[in-house]
Amino acid sequence: MTTEPVTHAFQYTLHANTSQGTALHPLIPAGARTCVTIKAMIQGCHALTIIDTGSMGNFISPVFMTVTCLSTFPLEQQLTLQLGCMGSRSRITHGAHAQLSIGVFSAQIYFDIANIDHYDCIPFLRQNTTVVDFGQQILCIGQGEIPMLQDTEATSMRPAHVWALSTPPQRN
């Protein structure tokens, strides 16, 4: 094995074979495109929650944290949140502890505060024996079953940042 210095780098590009013309993206029925969303309670407040079966942490939006007046603390070391797309990452600088209730399940949970868009919370549910049943449209956690929100319900349940922006400030 040689230890010669690297003098060049390779660049990979996608070369599309366009000799066949263009094509439409396959259509997926509307019901199959919806995210798995549920109503959860955090510190007694309704939270529009997305279930991400690949998530490796508990995340809460900074706006939801502000609206619910959660006590936060700075982390000694910042963490990098890497998403599935290249270049999509964020920094986690603060954390909080909060009571998470999903149906009959309730626990004090540590949350990283991350810039979540469209939702209030993303919980890590693998540690709590959670089953996502797409056929029945339910989330089984602990001994309870939680119905998944239908697309219209999820759209009508506004996340905290929408409430915060639409609520006029209180005057003293």
Coordinates of N, CA, C and O in Angstrom, one line a residue:
M1 N 0.8 -1.2 0.0 CA 0.0 0.0 0.0 C 0.9 1.2 0.0 O 1.8 1.4 0.8
T2 N 0.6 2.2 -0.9 CA 1.4 3.4 -1.0 C 0.8 4.5 -0.2 O -0.4 4.5 0.0
T3 N 1.6 5.4 0.2 CA 1.1 6.6 0.9 C 1.4 7.8 0.1 O 1.8 8.8 0.7
E4 N 1.1 7.8 -1.2 CA 1.3 9.0 -2.0 C 0.3 10.0 -1.7 O -0.9 9.7 -1.4
P5 N 0.7 11.3 -1.7 CA -0.3 12.4 -1.5 C -1.4 12.4 -2.6 O -1.1 12.1 -3.7
V6 N -2.5 12.8 -2.2 CA -3.6 12.9 -3.2 C -3.4 14.2 -3.9 O -3.3 15.3 -3.4
T7 N -3.4 14.1 -5.3 CA -3.2 15.3 -6.1 C -4.4 15.7 -6.9 O -4.4 16.7 -7.6
H8 N -5.5 15.0 -6.8 CA -6.7 15.3 -7.5 C -7.9 14.9 -6.8 O -7.8 14.0 -5.9
A9 N -9.0 15.4 -7.1 CA -10.3 15.0 -6.5 C -11.3 14.7 -7.7 O -11.1 15.2 -8.8
F10 N -12.2 13.9 -7.4 CA -13.2 13.5 -8.4 C -14.5 14.3 -8.1 O -14.9 14.6 -7.0
Q11 N -15.2 14.7 -9.2 CA -16.4 15.4 -9.1 C -17.5 14.5 -9.8 O -17.3 14.1 -10.9
Y12 N -18.5 14.2 -9.1 CA -19.6 13.4 -9.6 C -20.8 14.3 -10.0 O -21.2 15.1 -9.2
T13 N -21.3 14.0 -11.2 CA -22.5 14.7 -11.6 C -23.5 13.7 -12.1 O -23.2 12.6 -12.5
L14 N -24.8 14.1 -12.1 CA -25.8 13.3 -12.7 C -26.0 13.6 -14.1 O -26.2 14.8 -14.5
H15 N -25.8 12.6 -14.9 CA -26.0 12.8 -16.4 C -27.3 12.1 -16.7 O -27.4 10.9 -16.6
A16 N -28.4 12.9 -17.1 CA -29.6 12.3 -17.4 C -29.7 11.9 -18.9 O -29.3 12.6 -19.7
N17 N -30.2 10.7 -19.1 CA -30.4 10.3 -20.5 C -31.7 10.8 -20.9 O -32.8 10.3 -20.6
T18 N -31.7 11.9 -21.7 CA -32.9 12.5 -22.1 C -33.4 12.1 -23.5 O -34.3 12.7 -24.0
S19 N -32.9 11.0 -24.0 CA -33.3 10.6 -25.3 C -34.7 10.0 -25.3 O -35.3 10.0 -26.4
Q20 N -35.2 9.7 -24.1 CA -36.6 9.2 -24.1 C -37.6 10.3 -23.8 O -38.8 10.1 -23.6
G21 N -37.2 11.5 -23.7 CA -38.1 12.7 -23.5 C -38.3 12.8 -22.0 O -37.6 12.3 -21.2
T22 N -39.4 13.6 -21.7 CA -39.7 13.8 -20.3 C -40.8 12.9 -19.8 O -41.5 12.3 -20.6
A23 N -40.9 12.8 -18.5 CA -41.9 12.0 -17.9 C -42.5 12.7 -16.7 O -41.9 13.6 -16.1
L24 N -43.7 12.4 -16.3 CA -44.4 12.9 -15.2 C -44.0 12.1 -13.9 O -43.7 10.9 -14.0
H25 N -43.9 12.8 -12.8 CA -43.7 12.1 -11.6 C -44.9 11.2 -11.3 O -46.0 11.6 -11.5
P26 N -44.7 10.0 -10.8 CA -45.8 9.1 -10.5 C -46.8 9.7 -9.5 O -46.3 10.4 -8.5
L27 N -48.1 9.6 -9.7 CA -49.0 10.1 -8.8 C -49.2 9.2 -7.6 O -49.4 8.0 -7.8
I28 N -49.2 9.8 -6.5 CA -49.5 9.1 -5.2 C -50.8 9.6 -4.7 O -51.0 10.8 -4.6
P29 N -51.7 8.7 -4.3 CA -53.0 9.1 -3.8 C -52.8 10.1 -2.6 O -51.9 9.9 -1.8
A30 N -53.7 11.0 -2.4 CA -53.6 12.1 -1.4 C -53.5 11.4 0.0 O -52.7 11.9 0.8
G31 N -54.3 10.4 0.3 CA -54.2 9.8 1.6 C -52.9 9.1 1.9 O -52.5 9.0 3.1
A32 N -52.2 8.7 0.9 CA -50.9 8.1 1.1 C -49.8 9.1 1.3 O -48.7 8.7 1.7
R33 N -50.0 10.3 1.0 CA -49.0 11.4 1.0 C -48.9 12.1 2.4 O -48.1 12.9 2.6
T34 N -49.9 11.8 3.2 CA -50.0 12.6 4.5 C -49.0 12.1 5.5 O -48.6 10.9 5.5
C35 N -48.5 13.0 6.3 CA -47.6 12.7 7.4 C -48.3 12.1 8.5 O -49.5 12.3 8.7
V36 N -47.6 11.3 9.3 CA -48.3 10.8 10.5 C -48.2 11.9 11.6 O -47.2 12.2 12.2
T37 N -49.4 12.4 11.8 CA -49.5 13.5 12.8 C -50.6 13.1 13.9 O -51.5 12.5 13.6
I38 N -50.3 13.6 15.1 CA -51.3 13.3 16.2 C -51.4 14.6 17.1 O -50.6 15.5 16.9
K39 N -52.3 14.6 17.9 CA -52.4 15.6 19.0 C -51.7 15.1 20.2 O -52.0 14.0 20.7
A40 N -50.8 15.9 20.7 CA -50.1 15.5 22.0 C -50.3 16.7 22.9 O -50.8 17.8 22.5
M41 N -50.0 16.5 24.2 CA -50.1 17.6 25.2 C -48.7 17.7 25.7 O -48.0 16.7 26.1
I42 N -48.2 18.9 25.8 CA -46.9 19.3 26.4 C -47.1 20.4 27.4 O -47.6 21.4 27.0
Q43 N -46.8 20.1 28.6 CA -47.1 21.0 29.7 C -48.5 21.5 29.7 O -48.8 22.7 30.0
G44 N -49.5 20.6 29.3 CA -50.9 21.0 29.4 C -51.4 21.7 28.1 O -52.5 22.1 28.1
C45 N -50.5 21.9 27.1 CA -50.9 22.7 25.9 C -51.0 21.7 24.8 O -50.1 20.8 24.6
H46 N -52.0 21.8 23.9 CA -52.0 21.0 22.7 C -50.9 21.3 21.8 O -50.5 22.4 21.6
A47 N -50.3 20.2 21.3 CA -49.1 20.3 20.4 C -49.4 19.5 19.1 O -49.7 18.3 19.2
L48 N -49.3 20.2 18.0 CA -49.3 19.5 16.7 C -48.0 18.7 16.5 O -47.0 19.3 16.4
T49 N -48.1 17.4 16.6 CA -47.0 16.5 16.7 C -46.8 15.6 15.4 O -47.8 15.0 15.0
I50 N -45.7 15.6 14.8 CA -45.4 14.7 13.7 C -44.6 13.6 14.2 O -43.7 13.7 15.0
I51 N -45.0 12.4 13.8 CA -44.3 11.2 14.2 C -43.3 10.8 13.1 O -43.6 10.6 12.0
D52 N -42.0 10.9 13.5 CA -40.9 10.6 12.5 C -40.3 9.3 13.1 O -39.5 9.4 14.0
T53 N -40.5 8.2 12.4 CA -40.0 6.9 12.9 C -38.5 6.8 12.8 O -37.9 6.0 13.4
G54 N -37.9 7.7 12.1 CA -36.4 7.7 12.0 C -35.7 8.7 12.9 O -34.5 8.8 12.9
S55 N -36.5 9.5 13.7 CA -35.9 10.5 14.6 C -35.2 9.8 15.7 O -35.5 8.8 16.2
M56 N -34.0 10.4 16.0 CA -33.2 9.9 17.1 C -33.2 10.8 18.3 O -32.3 10.8 19.1
G57 N -34.1 11.7 18.4 CA -34.2 12.6 19.5 C -35.6 13.2 19.7 O -36.5 13.0 18.8
N58 N -35.8 13.9 20.7 CA -37.1 14.6 21.0 C -36.8 16.1 20.6 O -35.9 16.7 21.1
F59 N -37.7 16.7 19.8 CA -37.5 18.1 19.4 C -38.7 18.9 19.6 O -39.8 18.4 19.4
I60 N -38.5 20.1 20.0 CA -39.7 21.0 20.2 C -39.3 22.4 19.6 O -38.1 22.7 19.5
S61 N -40.3 23.0 19.0 CA -39.9 24.3 18.3 C -39.7 25.4 19.3 O -40.3 25.4 20.4
P62 N -38.9 26.4 19.0 CA -38.6 27.5 19.9 C -39.9 28.3 20.1 O -40.1 28.9 21.2
V63 N -40.7 28.4 19.1 CA -42.0 29.2 19.3 C -42.9 28.5 20.3 O -43.5 29.1 21.2
F64 N -43.0 27.1 20.2 CA -43.9 26.4 21.2 C -43.3 26.5 22.6 O -44.0 26.7 23.5
M65 N -42.0 26.5 22.7 CA -41.3 26.6 24.0 C -41.7 28.0 24.5 O -42.0 28.1 25.7
T66 N -41.7 29.0 23.7 CA -42.0 30.4 24.2 C -43.4 30.5 24.6 O -43.8 31.1 25.6
V67 N -44.3 30.0 23.7 CA -45.8 30.1 24.0 C -46.1 29.4 25.3 O -47.0 29.8 26.0
T68 N -45.5 28.2 25.6 CA -45.8 27.5 26.8 C -45.0 27.9 28.0 O -45.1 27.3 29.0
C69 N -44.1 28.9 27.8 CA -43.3 29.4 28.9 C -42.4 28.3 29.5 O -42.2 28.3 30.7
L70 N -41.9 27.4 28.7 CA -41.0 26.3 29.2 C -39.7 26.9 29.7 O -39.2 27.9 29.1
S71 N -39.2 26.4 30.8 CA -37.9 26.8 31.3 C -36.8 26.1 30.5 O -36.8 24.8 30.4
T72 N -35.9 26.8 29.9 CA -34.9 26.2 29.0 C -33.5 26.4 29.6 O -33.3 27.2 30.6
F73 N -32.5 25.7 29.1 CA -31.2 25.9 29.6 C -30.2 25.7 28.4 O -30.5 25.0 27.5
P74 N -29.1 26.5 28.4 CA -28.1 26.3 27.3 C -27.4 25.0 27.5 O -27.1 24.6 28.6
L75 N -27.0 24.4 26.4 CA -26.2 23.2 26.4 C -24.7 23.5 26.5 O -24.3 24.5 26.0
E76 N -24.0 22.7 27.3 CA -22.6 23.0 27.4 C -21.9 22.9 26.1 O -20.9 23.6 25.8
Q77 N -22.3 22.0 25.3 CA -21.7 21.8 23.9 C -22.9 21.8 22.9 O -23.8 21.1 23.0
Q78 N -22.7 22.6 21.9 CA -23.7 22.7 20.8 C -23.7 21.3 20.0 O -22.7 20.7 19.9
L79 N -24.9 20.9 19.6 CA -25.0 19.7 18.8 C -25.4 20.1 17.4 O -26.1 21.1 17.2
T80 N -25.0 19.2 16.4 CA -25.4 19.4 15.1 C -26.6 18.5 14.8 O -26.5 17.3 15.1
L81 N -27.6 19.0 14.2 CA -28.8 18.3 13.8 C -28.6 18.1 12.3 O -28.7 19.0 11.5
Q82 N -28.4 16.8 11.9 CA -28.2 16.5 10.5 C -29.5 15.9 9.9 O -29.9 14.9 10.4
L83 N -30.0 16.5 8.9 CA -31.2 15.9 8.3 C -30.8 15.0 7.1 O -29.7 14.9 6.8
G84 N -31.8 14.4 6.5 CA -31.5 13.4 5.4 C -31.0 14.0 4.1 O -30.5 13.3 3.3
C85 N -31.1 15.3 3.9 CA -30.6 15.9 2.7 C -29.3 16.5 2.9 O -29.0 17.1 4.0
M86 N -28.4 16.5 1.9 CA -27.1 17.1 2.0 C -27.3 18.6 2.2 O -28.1 19.2 1.6
G87 N -26.5 19.1 3.1 CA -26.5 20.5 3.4 C -27.6 21.0 4.3 O -27.6 22.1 4.7
S88 N -28.5 20.1 4.7 CA -29.6 20.5 5.6 C -29.2 20.1 7.1 O -29.4 19.0 7.5
R89 N -28.6 21.1 7.7 CA -28.3 20.9 9.1 C -28.5 22.1 9.9 O -28.6 23.2 9.4
S90 N -28.6 21.9 11.2 CA -28.9 23.0 12.1 C -28.1 22.8 13.4 O -27.6 21.7 13.6
R91 N -28.1 23.8 14.2 CA -27.4 23.7 15.5 C -28.4 23.7 16.6 O -29.4 24.4 16.6
I92 N -28.2 22.8 17.6 CA -29.0 22.8 18.8 C -28.2 23.4 19.9 O -27.1 22.9 20.3
T93 N -28.7 24.5 20.5 CA -28.0 25.2 21.5 C -28.6 25.1 22.9 O -28.0 25.4 23.9
H94 N -29.9 24.8 22.9 CA -30.7 24.8 24.2 C -31.5 23.5 24.3 O -31.9 22.9 23.3
G95 N -31.9 23.2 25.5 CA -32.7 22.1 25.8 C -33.8 22.5 26.9 O -33.7 23.5 27.5
A96 N -34.7 21.6 27.1 CA -35.8 21.8 28.1 C -36.4 20.4 28.5 O -36.3 19.5 27.8
H97 N -36.9 20.4 29.7 CA -37.6 19.2 30.2 C -39.1 19.6 30.2 O -39.5 20.7 30.7
A98 N -40.0 18.7 29.8 CA -41.4 19.0 29.7 C -42.2 17.7 29.9 O -41.7 16.6 29.5
Q99 N -43.4 17.8 30.4 CA -44.3 16.7 30.5 C -45.0 16.4 29.1 O -45.7 17.3 28.6
L100 N -44.7 15.3 28.5 CA -45.3 14.9 27.2 C -46.4 13.9 27.5 O -46.2 12.9 28.2
S101 N -47.6 14.1 27.0 CA -48.8 13.2 27.2 C -49.3 12.9 25.8 O -49.7 13.8 25.0
I102 N -49.4 11.6 25.5 CA -50.0 11.1 24.2 C -50.9 10.0 24.6 O -50.5 8.9 25.0
G103 N -52.2 10.4 24.6 CA -53.2 9.4 25.1 C -53.0 9.1 26.6 O -52.8 10.0 27.4
V104 N -52.9 7.8 26.9 CA -52.7 7.4 28.3 C -51.2 7.4 28.7 O -50.8 7.4 29.9
F105 N -50.3 7.6 27.7 CA -48.9 7.7 28.0 C -48.5 9.1 28.4 O -49.0 10.1 27.9
S106 N -47.7 9.1 29.5 CA -47.3 10.4 30.0 C -45.9 10.3 30.7 O -45.7 9.3 31.4
A107 N -45.0 11.1 30.3 CA -43.7 11.1 30.9 C -43.0 12.4 30.8 O -43.3 13.3 30.0
Q108 N -42.1 12.6 31.8 CA -41.2 13.8 31.7 C -40.1 13.5 30.7 O -39.4 12.5 30.8
I109 N -40.0 14.4 29.7 CA -39.1 14.1 28.6 C -38.1 15.3 28.4 O -38.5 16.4 28.6
Y110 N -36.9 14.9 28.0 CA -35.9 16.0 27.6 C -36.2 16.3 26.1 O -36.3 15.4 25.3
F111 N -36.2 17.6 25.8 CA -36.4 18.0 24.4 C -35.2 18.9 24.0 O -34.8 19.7 24.8
D112 N -34.7 18.7 22.8 CA -33.8 19.6 22.1 C -34.7 20.7 21.5 O -35.7 20.3 20.9
I113 N -34.3 21.9 21.6 CA -35.0 23.0 20.9 C -34.4 23.2 19.5 O -33.3 23.5 19.4
A114 N -35.3 22.9 18.5 CA -34.8 22.9 17.1 C -35.8 23.7 16.3 O -37.0 23.7 16.6
N115 N -35.3 24.2 15.2 CA -36.2 25.0 14.3 C -37.0 24.0 13.5 O -36.7 23.6 12.4
I116 N -38.2 23.7 14.0 CA -39.1 22.8 13.3 C -40.1 23.6 12.6 O -40.6 24.6 13.1
D117 N -40.4 23.2 11.4 CA -41.4 24.0 10.5 C -42.7 23.2 10.5 O -42.7 22.0 10.3
H118 N -43.8 23.9 10.6 CA -45.1 23.4 10.5 C -45.6 22.6 11.6 O -46.8 22.2 11.7
Y119 N -44.8 22.2 12.6 CA -45.2 21.4 13.7 C -44.6 21.9 15.0 O -43.7 22.7 15.0
D120 N -45.2 21.5 16.1 CA -44.7 21.9 17.4 C -43.7 21.0 18.0 O -42.8 21.4 18.8
C121 N -43.8 19.7 17.7 CA -43.0 18.7 18.4 C -42.7 17.5 17.5 O -43.5 17.1 16.7
I122 N -41.6 16.9 17.7 CA -41.2 15.6 17.1 C -40.6 14.7 18.2 O -39.5 15.0 18.7
P123 N -41.4 13.8 18.7 CA -40.9 12.9 19.8 C -40.2 11.7 19.3 O -40.5 11.2 18.2
F124 N -39.2 11.2 20.0 CA -38.5 9.9 19.8 C -39.3 8.9 20.5 O -39.3 8.8 21.7
L125 N -40.0 8.0 19.8 CA -40.9 7.1 20.5 C -40.4 5.6 20.5 O -41.1 4.8 21.0
R126 N -39.3 5.4 19.9 CA -38.8 4.0 19.9 C -38.6 3.4 21.3 O -38.8 2.3 21.6
Q127 N -38.2 4.3 22.2 CA -37.9 3.8 23.6 C -39.2 3.6 24.4 O -39.1 3.0 25.5
N128 N -40.3 3.9 23.8 CA -41.6 3.7 24.5 C -42.5 2.7 23.9 O -43.7 2.8 24.0
T129 N -42.0 1.7 23.2 CA -42.7 0.6 22.6 C -43.9 1.2 21.8 O -45.1 0.9 22.1
T130 N -43.6 1.9 20.8 CA -44.6 2.6 19.9 C -44.8 1.8 18.6 O -43.8 1.4 18.0
V131 N -46.0 1.6 18.2 CA -46.3 0.9 16.9 C -47.1 1.9 16.1 O -48.2 2.4 16.6
V132 N -46.7 2.1 14.9 CA -47.5 2.9 13.9 C -48.2 1.9 13.0 O -47.6 1.2 12.3
D133 N -49.6 2.0 13.1 CA -50.4 1.1 12.3 C -51.1 1.9 11.2 O -52.1 2.6 11.4
F134 N -50.5 1.8 10.0 CA -51.0 2.6 8.9 C -52.3 2.1 8.4 O -53.2 2.8 7.9
G135 N -52.6 0.8 8.5 CA -53.9 0.2 8.1 C -55.0 0.7 8.9 O -56.1 1.1 8.4
Q136 N -54.9 0.8 10.2 CA -55.9 1.2 11.1 C -55.9 2.8 11.4 O -56.7 3.3 12.0
Q137 N -54.8 3.4 10.9 CA -54.6 4.8 11.1 C -54.5 5.2 12.6 O -55.1 6.2 13.0
I138 N -53.8 4.4 13.3 CA -53.6 4.6 14.8 C -52.1 4.5 15.2 O -51.3 3.9 14.5
L139 N -51.8 5.1 16.3 CA -50.5 5.0 16.9 C -50.7 4.3 18.2 O -51.5 4.8 19.0
C140 N -50.1 3.2 18.4 CA -50.2 2.5 19.7 C -49.0 2.8 20.5 O -47.9 2.6 20.1
I141 N -49.2 3.3 21.7 CA -48.2 3.7 22.6 C -48.6 3.3 24.0 O -49.7 3.6 24.5
G142 N -47.7 2.6 24.7 CA -48.1 2.0 26.0 C -49.3 1.1 25.8 O -49.3 0.2 25.0
Q143 N -50.3 1.3 26.6 CA -51.5 0.5 26.5 C -52.6 1.2 25.8 O -53.7 0.7 25.7
G144 N -52.3 2.3 25.2 CA -53.4 3.1 24.5 C -53.2 3.2 23.0 O -52.1 2.9 22.4
E145 N -54.3 3.6 22.3 CA -54.3 3.8 20.9 C -54.7 5.3 20.6 O -55.7 5.7 21.2
I146 N -54.0 5.9 19.8 CA -54.2 7.3 19.4 C -54.5 7.4 17.9 O -53.8 6.9 17.1
P147 N -55.7 8.0 17.6 CA -55.9 8.1 16.1 C -55.0 9.1 15.5 O -54.7 10.1 16.0
M148 N -54.5 8.8 14.3 CA -53.7 9.7 13.5 C -54.7 10.8 13.0 O -55.8 10.5 12.7
L149 N -54.2 12.0 12.9 CA -55.0 13.1 12.4 C -55.1 12.9 10.9 O -54.1 12.6 10.2
Q150 N -56.3 13.2 10.4 CA -56.5 13.2 8.9 C -55.9 14.5 8.4 O -55.7 15.4 9.1
D151 N -55.7 14.6 7.1 CA -55.1 15.7 6.5 C -55.8 17.0 6.9 O -55.2 18.0 7.2
T152 N -57.2 17.0 6.8 CA -57.9 18.2 7.1 C -57.8 18.6 8.6 O -57.8 19.7 8.9
E153 N -57.8 17.6 9.5 CA -57.6 17.9 10.9 C -56.2 18.5 11.2 O -56.1 19.4 12.0
A154 N -55.2 17.9 10.6 CA -53.8 18.4 10.8 C -53.7 19.9 10.3 O -53.1 20.7 10.9
T155 N -54.4 20.1 9.1 CA -54.4 21.5 8.6 C -55.1 22.5 9.4 O -54.7 23.6 9.6
S156 N -56.2 22.0 10.1 CA -57.0 22.9 10.9 C -56.4 23.1 12.3 O -56.6 24.1 12.9
M157 N -55.6 22.2 12.7 CA -54.9 22.4 14.0 C -53.6 23.1 13.8 O -52.7 22.6 13.2
R158 N -53.7 24.4 14.1 CA -52.5 25.3 13.8 C -51.4 25.1 14.8 O -51.7 25.0 16.0
P159 N -50.2 25.0 14.4 CA -49.1 24.9 15.4 C -48.9 26.2 16.1 O -49.5 27.2 15.8
A160 N -48.1 26.1 17.2 CA -48.0 27.3 18.1 C -47.5 28.5 17.5 O -48.0 29.6 17.8
H161 N -46.6 28.5 16.5 CA -46.1 29.7 15.9 C -47.2 30.4 15.1 O -47.2 31.7 15.1
V162 N -48.2 29.7 14.6 CA -49.3 30.4 14.0 C -50.2 31.1 15.0 O -50.6 32.3 14.8
W163 N -50.4 30.5 16.1 CA -51.2 31.1 17.2 C -50.5 32.3 17.7 O -51.0 33.4 18.0
A164 N -49.1 32.2 17.9 CA -48.4 33.3 18.4 C -48.4 34.5 17.5 O -48.5 35.6 17.9
L165 N -48.4 34.2 16.2 CA -48.4 35.3 15.2 C -49.8 35.9 15.1 O -50.0 37.1 14.7
S166 N -50.9 35.1 15.3 CA -52.2 35.6 15.1 C -52.9 36.2 16.4 O -53.9 36.8 16.3
T167 N -52.2 36.0 17.5 CA -52.8 36.5 18.8 C -52.3 37.9 19.0 O -51.0 38.1 19.1
P168 N -53.2 38.9 19.2 CA -52.7 40.2 19.5 C -52.0 40.3 20.8 O -52.4 39.6 21.7
P169 N -51.0 41.2 21.0 CA -50.3 41.3 22.3 C -51.3 41.8 23.3 O -52.1 42.6 23.1
Q170 N -51.1 41.3 24.6 CA -51.9 41.8 25.7 C -51.4 43.1 26.1 O -50.2 43.4 26.3
R171 N -52.4 44.0 26.4 CA -52.0 45.4 26.8 C -52.3 45.5 28.3 O -53.3 45.0 28.8
N172 N -51.4 46.1 29.0 CA -51.6 46.2 30.5 C -52.3 47.5 30.8 O -52.2 48.5 30.3

